[in-house]
Amino acid sequence: MYPALGNVTIVGMGRTALALAKLVLLKGGAPFVTEAAGRETVAPFCRELDRMGVPFECGGHSAQAFKGAKFVVPSPGVPPDIEPIRSAHGAGAEVLGELELAWRYCPAKILAVTGTNGKTTTTELVRNLVAACGHTVVLAGNNDVPFSAAVMAEPPPEFIVLEVSSYQLETVREFRPWIAAVLNITPDHLARHASMEKYAEVKARIFARQRPGDIAVINADDERTRELTPPDNVALWTFSLETRQANGLWLDRDTIRAGSTPVAGAADVHLPGRHNLQNALAALTIMRAGRFDWGSTVEALRRFQGVEHRIEYVCDIAGVRFYNDSKSTNIDSLRAALDSFEAPVVLIAGGRGKGADYRTLRAAVQAHVKAMVLIGEDAPQLAEAFSDLVHTQRAGAMDDAVACAMAQARAGDVVLLSPACASFDMYRDFAHRGRVFKEAVTRHAETRRAKRRETAQP
Ligand code: ADP
């Protein structure tokens, strides 16, 4: 049993903090929320906390907020080692992540997925597959539903599919998923994690507390995940697009096999790109390892059409197909997107960079990209990396970028928004950027139609 909660100081005010405050109340603790931003920025959350009767402060973290705290919980995005949290730890408070605290009250079996790219696609797919097998299941974590909210769901689901970020893993201690999968470990968030080794070590924490009866799922094609070792007696399942796996799923030309048994076909996966085949293999390996009903699993796989903002088909304008991959926020996701297309790509990229070396994409750009339209803060860096290979052009707002891209494209080409950068220099988040892109594309199509009508008139 875990100690009674007592005073719990939650640092940062957002949807997760709200759900966590509710959970703390439900479990007999006394939450207090402290937020650095001013009240006007977080007004809706303040109103909700008032309604719940939870005390809070805005505009800075006072010493008072941490006084007598038994637990301090940083919200997602708040580094656990910032000053007020460090002092509180020094004064005896236990610093825990939301994931760790919520896990202590979780009534469901957890299927957890982490990795640099592909978490959302894989967890969405797993949720669909588990539901198709007739089970109750909730998708939670890094997405729309905070884990704290999922553990309070009534009636409790049999399974929670949990998307876990490396940030959340920084502050876990006892967290123990029934099935834990690591998809890939590539350079992203390096500023915060200092080095790839540290990043890999954080990801490995997803397995650290697993015991006999639990299952670890690992991508055998990724040199860093391959190195991860779950504890003894935890069943290890692997998946690969490249080589035969004795205990796991692998792609043998067009057939997906478990060991030597054919269990599905590559054609059952209706998502673009090899990276999505890899995500599907991860999901299927979780389902196979968990002994879920296989017939229902494969049927549901065939129906799955992917997730918004992940190489999402938008429309066709004069034979040019438009795709929205706004969720591409690092160079690896851009590489995966480019590798998904046979047709020449007019690429819209750029935004707030993360310090990665764009030049590592030169081969992929040369193979797939016919022209580039660059937006946002990192446009000059991208131009410098590629302007000797392809035509590059700077654009302002998204309407401008779409018009420039269309001017470069011919029937049969693809226009792809896959920024390889964060969105915060121009947009609220990647979803906002993706919506703005889709609206700009739709407007562009309408303007063309209107012009055609005009010229057709006698
Ligand atoms: P996450 O939740 O980990 O960010 P998503 O499923 O939202 O993952 O995908 C994020 C981006 O990475 C998208 O641009 C997507 O096309 C790309 N992507 C998805 N799966 C992979 C993968 N296995 N390897 C590389 N890139 C991927």
XYZ file of C-alpha atoms and ligand atoms in Angstrom:
485
model
C 0.000 0.000 0.000
C 1.125 3.520 -0.692
C 1.217 6.240 1.989
C -1.851 8.498 2.380
C -1.623 11.493 0.107
C -1.707 14.524 2.452
C -0.750 17.849 0.867
C -0.021 17.555 -2.841
C 1.414 20.562 -4.688
C 0.838 20.411 -8.435
C 3.191 22.633 -10.455
C 1.711 23.973 -13.689
C -1.945 24.412 -14.568
C -3.470 22.530 -17.471
C -5.775 19.638 -18.271
C -3.491 17.123 -16.572
C -3.208 19.249 -13.424
C -6.990 19.528 -13.263
C -7.524 15.779 -13.590
C -4.805 15.109 -11.057
C -6.273 17.580 -8.545
C -9.582 15.744 -8.900
C -7.916 12.376 -8.339
C -6.069 13.675 -5.275
C -9.372 14.963 -3.831
C -11.062 11.648 -4.576
C -8.313 9.768 -2.757
C -8.504 11.965 0.334
C -5.535 14.256 -0.308
C -5.346 18.068 -0.317
C -4.249 19.456 -3.714
C -2.799 22.918 -4.340
C -1.978 24.122 -7.867
C 0.752 26.699 -8.565
C 1.207 28.292 -11.996
C 3.973 30.598 -13.273
C 1.814 32.299 -15.928
C -0.611 35.093 -15.105
C -4.285 34.449 -14.391
C -5.405 35.816 -17.783
C -3.461 33.022 -19.582
C -5.008 30.203 -17.547
C -8.421 31.698 -16.727
C -10.531 28.663 -17.774
C -8.473 26.371 -15.537
C -8.796 28.815 -12.602
C -12.569 28.783 -12.990
C -12.617 24.992 -12.996
C -10.390 24.800 -9.891
C -12.670 27.328 -8.143
C -15.643 25.149 -9.034
C -13.863 22.084 -7.594
C -12.891 23.995 -4.449
C -9.170 23.453 -5.070
C -6.884 26.313 -3.895
C -4.340 27.681 -6.380
C -2.038 30.580 -7.255
C -0.995 32.160 -10.573
C 1.795 34.484 -11.681
C 4.633 32.648 -9.913
C 5.495 29.858 -7.502
C 5.487 31.107 -3.900
C 7.368 29.335 -1.104
C 4.015 29.030 0.655
C 2.707 26.802 -2.135
C 5.218 24.108 -1.221
C 5.064 24.434 2.534
C 4.073 21.150 4.190
C 3.781 19.380 0.834
C 4.147 15.631 1.088
C 4.177 15.237 -2.679
C 5.145 17.651 -5.428
C 3.926 16.774 -8.923
C 5.257 18.710 -11.935
C 2.757 18.902 -14.798
C 3.843 17.551 -18.202
C 6.253 20.064 -19.740
C 7.449 21.366 -16.353
C 11.026 20.154 -15.783
C 11.223 18.310 -12.437
C 14.481 20.023 -11.466
C 13.418 23.688 -11.556
C 14.104 25.682 -8.472
C 10.938 25.664 -6.369
C 10.623 21.902 -6.889
C 14.245 21.281 -5.937
C 13.879 23.194 -2.674
C 10.654 21.382 -1.841
C 12.471 18.093 -2.378
C 15.245 19.323 -0.061
C 12.591 20.100 2.551
C 11.339 16.495 2.456
C 8.633 16.441 -0.220
C 8.553 13.481 -2.594
C 8.695 14.591 -6.242
C 6.532 12.322 -8.401
C 5.241 12.462 -11.942
C 1.535 12.412 -12.691
C 2.057 9.032 -14.330
C 3.491 7.580 -11.127
C 0.837 9.006 -8.850
C -2.092 8.022 -11.078
C -0.667 4.538 -11.568
C -0.997 3.865 -7.863
C -4.775 4.084 -8.252
C -5.117 2.377 -11.636
C -7.693 -0.441 -11.652
C -7.014 -1.512 -15.259
C -4.304 -3.510 -17.009
C -1.921 -1.121 -18.724
C -0.645 -1.427 -22.279
C 2.035 1.283 -22.431
C 3.810 2.564 -25.533
C 6.789 4.901 -25.688
C 9.298 5.954 -28.351
C 10.363 9.050 -30.252
C 7.885 8.675 -33.116
C 4.771 6.621 -33.739
C 3.304 6.568 -30.220
C -0.021 8.147 -31.135
C -0.528 6.060 -34.255
C 0.387 2.850 -32.416
C -1.698 3.543 -29.299
C -4.729 4.579 -31.392
C -4.369 1.354 -33.335
C -3.981 -0.769 -30.191
C -7.068 0.849 -28.669
C -9.056 0.022 -31.814
C -7.799 -3.554 -31.837
C -8.489 -4.180 -28.141
C -12.002 -2.710 -28.459
C -12.637 -4.848 -31.557
C -11.839 -7.907 -29.427
C -14.821 -6.988 -27.238
C -12.974 -5.442 -24.282
C -13.542 -2.128 -22.536
C -10.559 0.127 -23.124
C -9.569 3.781 -22.648
C -6.747 5.587 -24.457
C -4.823 7.950 -22.194
C -1.500 9.626 -21.527
C 0.209 12.144 -23.707
C -3.007 12.598 -25.669
C -6.356 14.189 -24.904
C -7.210 12.153 -21.827
C -4.804 12.533 -18.889
C -3.945 9.235 -17.208
C -5.356 10.639 -13.927
C -8.734 11.035 -15.624
C -8.594 7.536 -17.112
C -8.002 5.865 -13.747
C -11.170 7.562 -12.409
C -13.335 6.346 -15.334
C -16.574 4.720 -14.181
C -17.088 1.852 -14.671
C -13.362 1.116 -14.799
C -12.216 -0.232 -18.184
C -10.459 -3.596 -18.411
C -7.522 -1.984 -20.215
C -5.880 1.416 -20.430
C -3.711 2.007 -23.493
C -1.171 4.557 -22.361
C 0.970 6.809 -24.521
C 4.047 7.582 -22.464
C 6.528 10.369 -23.240
C 10.130 10.397 -22.129
C 9.300 13.420 -19.952
C 6.788 11.357 -18.027
C 9.295 8.556 -17.563
C 11.765 10.930 -15.927
C 9.690 10.929 -12.772
C 8.439 7.345 -12.469
C 9.449 5.077 -9.651
C 7.149 2.076 -9.233
C 5.197 2.415 -12.488
C 4.617 -1.095 -13.799
C 2.706 -1.672 -17.042
C 1.471 -5.164 -17.885
C 2.717 -4.733 -21.465
C 5.328 -2.065 -22.282
C 6.562 -1.315 -25.793
C 9.445 0.879 -26.988
C 9.086 1.787 -30.660
C 12.268 3.688 -31.472
C 14.822 6.061 -29.961
C 16.068 8.808 -32.288
C 17.356 12.348 -31.728
C 14.560 14.552 -30.375
C 14.196 16.586 -27.202
C 17.962 16.490 -26.912
C 18.098 19.890 -25.298
C 16.284 18.541 -22.277
C 17.813 15.081 -22.067
C 21.392 16.221 -22.668
C 22.516 13.071 -24.494
C 21.160 10.120 -26.435
C 22.402 7.745 -23.729
C 20.426 9.586 -21.076
C 17.394 9.615 -23.365
C 17.658 5.842 -23.909
C 18.051 5.300 -20.180
C 14.886 7.284 -19.496
C 12.970 5.229 -22.090
C 14.217 1.992 -20.465
C 12.447 2.974 -17.255
C 9.193 1.816 -18.783
C 10.369 -1.782 -18.181
C 12.271 -1.278 -14.950
C 9.553 -2.423 -12.518
C 8.062 -5.189 -14.615
C 7.824 -8.650 -13.066
C 7.195 -12.230 -14.202
C 3.871 -12.304 -16.045
C 4.565 -8.917 -17.639
C 5.601 -8.421 -21.247
C 8.227 -6.207 -22.893
C 7.890 -5.394 -26.604
C 10.948 -4.059 -28.419
C 11.739 -2.911 -31.958
C 14.568 -5.172 -33.129
C 15.388 -2.879 -36.083
C 16.359 0.127 -33.963
C 19.936 0.027 -32.719
C 19.062 1.781 -29.461
C 15.898 -0.109 -28.531
C 17.639 -3.385 -29.370
C 20.071 -2.693 -26.541
C 17.344 -2.367 -23.902
C 17.083 -5.250 -21.472
C 13.916 -5.853 -19.470
C 14.229 -7.524 -16.045
C 14.714 -11.303 -15.825
C 11.609 -13.433 -16.342
C 9.714 -10.661 -18.113
C 8.601 -12.123 -21.464
C 10.492 -10.393 -24.264
C 8.708 -9.990 -27.620
C 10.372 -8.301 -30.575
C 9.224 -7.043 -33.961
C 11.120 -6.386 -37.168
C 10.621 -5.297 -40.766
C 13.960 -6.811 -41.658
C 14.857 -10.059 -39.927
C 13.170 -13.209 -38.661
C 12.155 -13.033 -34.991
C 11.882 -16.211 -32.930
C 9.563 -14.696 -30.327
C 7.843 -11.888 -32.132
C 6.371 -10.617 -35.377
C 8.318 -9.874 -38.538
C 7.758 -9.050 -42.158
C 8.629 -11.786 -44.622
C 8.143 -10.006 -47.990
C 4.351 -9.393 -47.939
C 3.555 -11.726 -45.064
C 3.591 -10.903 -41.362
C 4.773 -13.924 -39.420
C 4.887 -14.858 -35.734
C 7.990 -17.028 -35.672
C 7.295 -19.098 -38.807
C 3.469 -18.903 -38.718
C 1.792 -16.471 -41.143
C -0.575 -14.278 -39.096
C -1.455 -11.313 -41.351
C -0.485 -9.609 -44.606
C 1.260 -6.304 -45.266
C -1.814 -5.471 -47.373
C -3.941 -5.561 -44.207
C -2.217 -2.308 -43.149
C -3.909 0.637 -44.869
C -1.552 3.386 -43.697
C 1.127 4.981 -45.885
C 4.809 4.221 -45.471
C 7.115 1.612 -44.033
C 7.206 3.406 -40.696
C 3.477 2.745 -40.371
C 4.050 -0.891 -41.188
C 6.453 -0.819 -38.257
C 3.835 0.817 -36.031
C 1.342 -1.838 -37.093
C 3.852 -4.595 -36.297
C 4.334 -3.068 -32.836
C 0.582 -3.018 -32.246
C 0.143 -6.558 -33.534
C 3.011 -7.796 -31.365
C 1.307 -6.281 -28.316
C -1.936 -8.033 -29.282
C -0.222 -11.358 -29.939
C 1.819 -11.223 -26.731
C -1.339 -10.323 -24.762
C -3.196 -13.274 -26.331
C -6.021 -11.145 -27.675
C -8.455 -12.668 -30.175
C -6.530 -12.812 -33.434
C -9.399 -12.917 -35.953
C -10.948 -9.743 -34.506
C -7.516 -8.106 -34.334
C -6.756 -8.568 -38.021
C -10.267 -7.513 -39.049
C -9.917 -4.276 -37.066
C -6.430 -3.681 -38.482
C -7.931 -3.727 -41.980
C -10.449 -1.050 -40.988
C -7.942 1.343 -39.366
C -7.382 4.470 -41.478
C -4.763 6.334 -39.429
C -4.768 9.476 -37.296
C -5.270 13.165 -38.159
C -2.076 15.195 -38.894
C 0.019 12.055 -39.548
C 0.515 11.876 -43.335
C -3.205 12.570 -43.585
C -4.602 12.783 -47.112
C -6.303 16.161 -47.622
C -7.440 16.390 -51.259
C -6.473 16.383 -54.912
C -6.158 19.664 -56.809
C -5.607 19.241 -60.553
C -3.911 15.874 -60.041
C -1.690 17.117 -57.192
C -2.312 15.239 -53.948
C -1.999 17.191 -50.686
C -0.943 15.533 -47.389
C -0.937 17.000 -43.895
C 1.892 15.648 -41.698
C 1.920 18.539 -39.232
C 2.794 16.126 -36.417
C 6.232 15.788 -37.994
C 8.244 17.766 -35.464
C 11.678 16.177 -35.887
C 13.940 15.063 -38.703
C 13.157 11.393 -38.301
C 9.446 11.885 -38.828
C 10.223 13.934 -41.956
C 12.444 11.135 -43.238
C 9.645 8.614 -42.616
C 7.164 10.824 -44.474
C 9.453 11.300 -47.481
C 10.118 7.559 -47.671
C 6.355 6.990 -47.859
C 6.002 8.509 -51.340
C 7.038 7.248 -54.753
C 5.802 10.432 -56.457
C 7.917 13.623 -56.503
C 7.274 15.708 -53.379
C 6.956 19.469 -53.048
C 7.760 19.810 -49.367
C 6.574 22.524 -46.990
C 8.878 22.439 -43.944
C 10.235 24.637 -41.165
C 9.164 26.109 -37.852
C 10.947 26.177 -34.523
C 13.915 23.826 -34.865
C 15.319 21.604 -32.146
C 18.985 21.962 -33.035
C 19.132 18.763 -35.089
C 21.401 18.500 -38.127
C 19.166 18.795 -41.199
C 22.020 17.703 -43.450
C 21.469 14.089 -42.333
C 18.355 14.243 -44.532
C 20.212 15.154 -47.713
C 19.946 11.685 -49.284
C 16.212 11.453 -48.574
C 15.656 14.963 -49.907
C 17.602 14.221 -53.054
C 15.652 10.994 -53.615
C 12.132 12.381 -53.055
C 11.902 16.184 -53.056
C 11.566 18.275 -56.211
C 11.111 21.649 -54.481
C 10.921 23.037 -50.974
C 8.827 25.825 -49.525
C 10.253 26.977 -46.201
C 8.400 28.606 -43.325
C 9.127 29.745 -39.789
C 12.250 30.426 -37.742
C 14.363 27.605 -39.153
C 13.771 28.449 -42.827
C 17.336 29.815 -43.243
C 18.913 26.675 -41.707
C 16.838 24.435 -43.977
C 17.741 26.528 -47.022
C 21.397 26.274 -46.129
C 21.176 22.471 -45.795
C 19.374 21.820 -49.103
C 19.440 24.754 -51.531
C 22.238 23.230 -53.592
C 20.127 20.049 -54.072
C 16.626 21.370 -54.781
C 14.846 24.621 -55.487
C 14.068 26.277 -52.126
C 11.771 29.207 -51.579
C 10.803 31.188 -48.496
C 7.100 31.713 -47.700
C 5.279 33.743 -45.061
C 1.904 32.518 -43.820
C 0.427 29.120 -44.743
C -1.743 30.461 -47.621
C 1.413 31.784 -49.207
C 3.221 28.466 -48.624
C 0.397 26.478 -50.245
C 0.278 28.822 -53.260
C 4.087 28.591 -53.692
C 3.954 24.791 -53.394
C 1.158 24.525 -55.947
C 3.113 26.714 -58.353
C 5.976 24.187 -58.204
C 3.824 21.059 -58.512
C 2.636 19.207 -61.609
C -0.141 16.605 -61.953
C 1.036 13.379 -60.281
C 3.133 15.184 -57.649
C 2.528 15.315 -53.918
C 2.468 18.479 -51.792
C 3.461 17.475 -48.278
C 3.455 19.574 -45.111
C 5.997 17.772 -42.908
C 7.798 20.518 -40.997
C 10.467 18.545 -39.040
C 10.120 21.375 -36.515
C 7.939 22.418 -33.607
C 5.077 24.768 -34.420
C 5.229 27.276 -31.572
C 6.876 30.089 -33.561
C 3.707 30.480 -35.686
C 0.953 28.310 -34.209
C -0.545 27.182 -30.900
C 0.496 23.581 -31.530
C 0.911 21.038 -34.310
C -2.848 20.436 -34.528
C -3.455 24.161 -35.085
C -0.734 24.191 -37.787
C -2.311 21.147 -39.454
C -5.788 22.692 -39.444
C -4.464 25.983 -40.856
C -2.765 23.989 -43.631
C -5.918 22.069 -44.476
C -7.959 25.281 -44.534
C -5.368 26.957 -46.758
C -5.485 23.999 -49.163
C -9.290 24.079 -49.264
C -9.254 27.852 -49.894
C -6.727 27.382 -52.653
C -8.930 24.757 -54.297
C -11.981 27.047 -54.054
C -10.116 30.018 -55.527
C -9.000 27.875 -58.469
C -12.531 26.650 -59.029
C -13.900 30.211 -58.894
C -11.263 31.392 -61.400
C -12.109 28.522 -63.739
C -15.791 29.401 -63.564
C -14.960 33.039 -64.371
C -12.863 32.187 -67.401
C -15.461 29.659 -68.609
C -18.128 32.351 -68.721
C -18.729 33.859 -72.169
P 4.150 10.436 -31.586
O 2.869 10.362 -30.824
O 5.227 9.569 -31.034
O 4.615 11.826 -31.869
P 2.754 9.985 -34.092
O 2.080 8.700 -34.403
O 1.919 11.132 -33.701
O 3.863 9.724 -32.996
O 3.660 10.397 -35.330
C 4.493 11.552 -35.244
C 5.190 11.820 -36.545
O 6.160 10.796 -36.762
C 4.293 11.842 -37.756
O 4.832 12.816 -38.627
C 4.415 10.441 -38.315
O 4.190 10.410 -39.715
C 5.851 10.064 -37.944
N 5.994 8.664 -37.568
C 5.024 7.834 -37.116
N 5.532 6.621 -36.834
C 6.854 6.679 -37.083
C 7.936 5.740 -36.974
N 7.727 4.494 -36.555
N 9.169 6.171 -37.327
C 9.392 7.419 -37.749
N 8.408 8.345 -37.881
C 7.162 7.986 -37.559
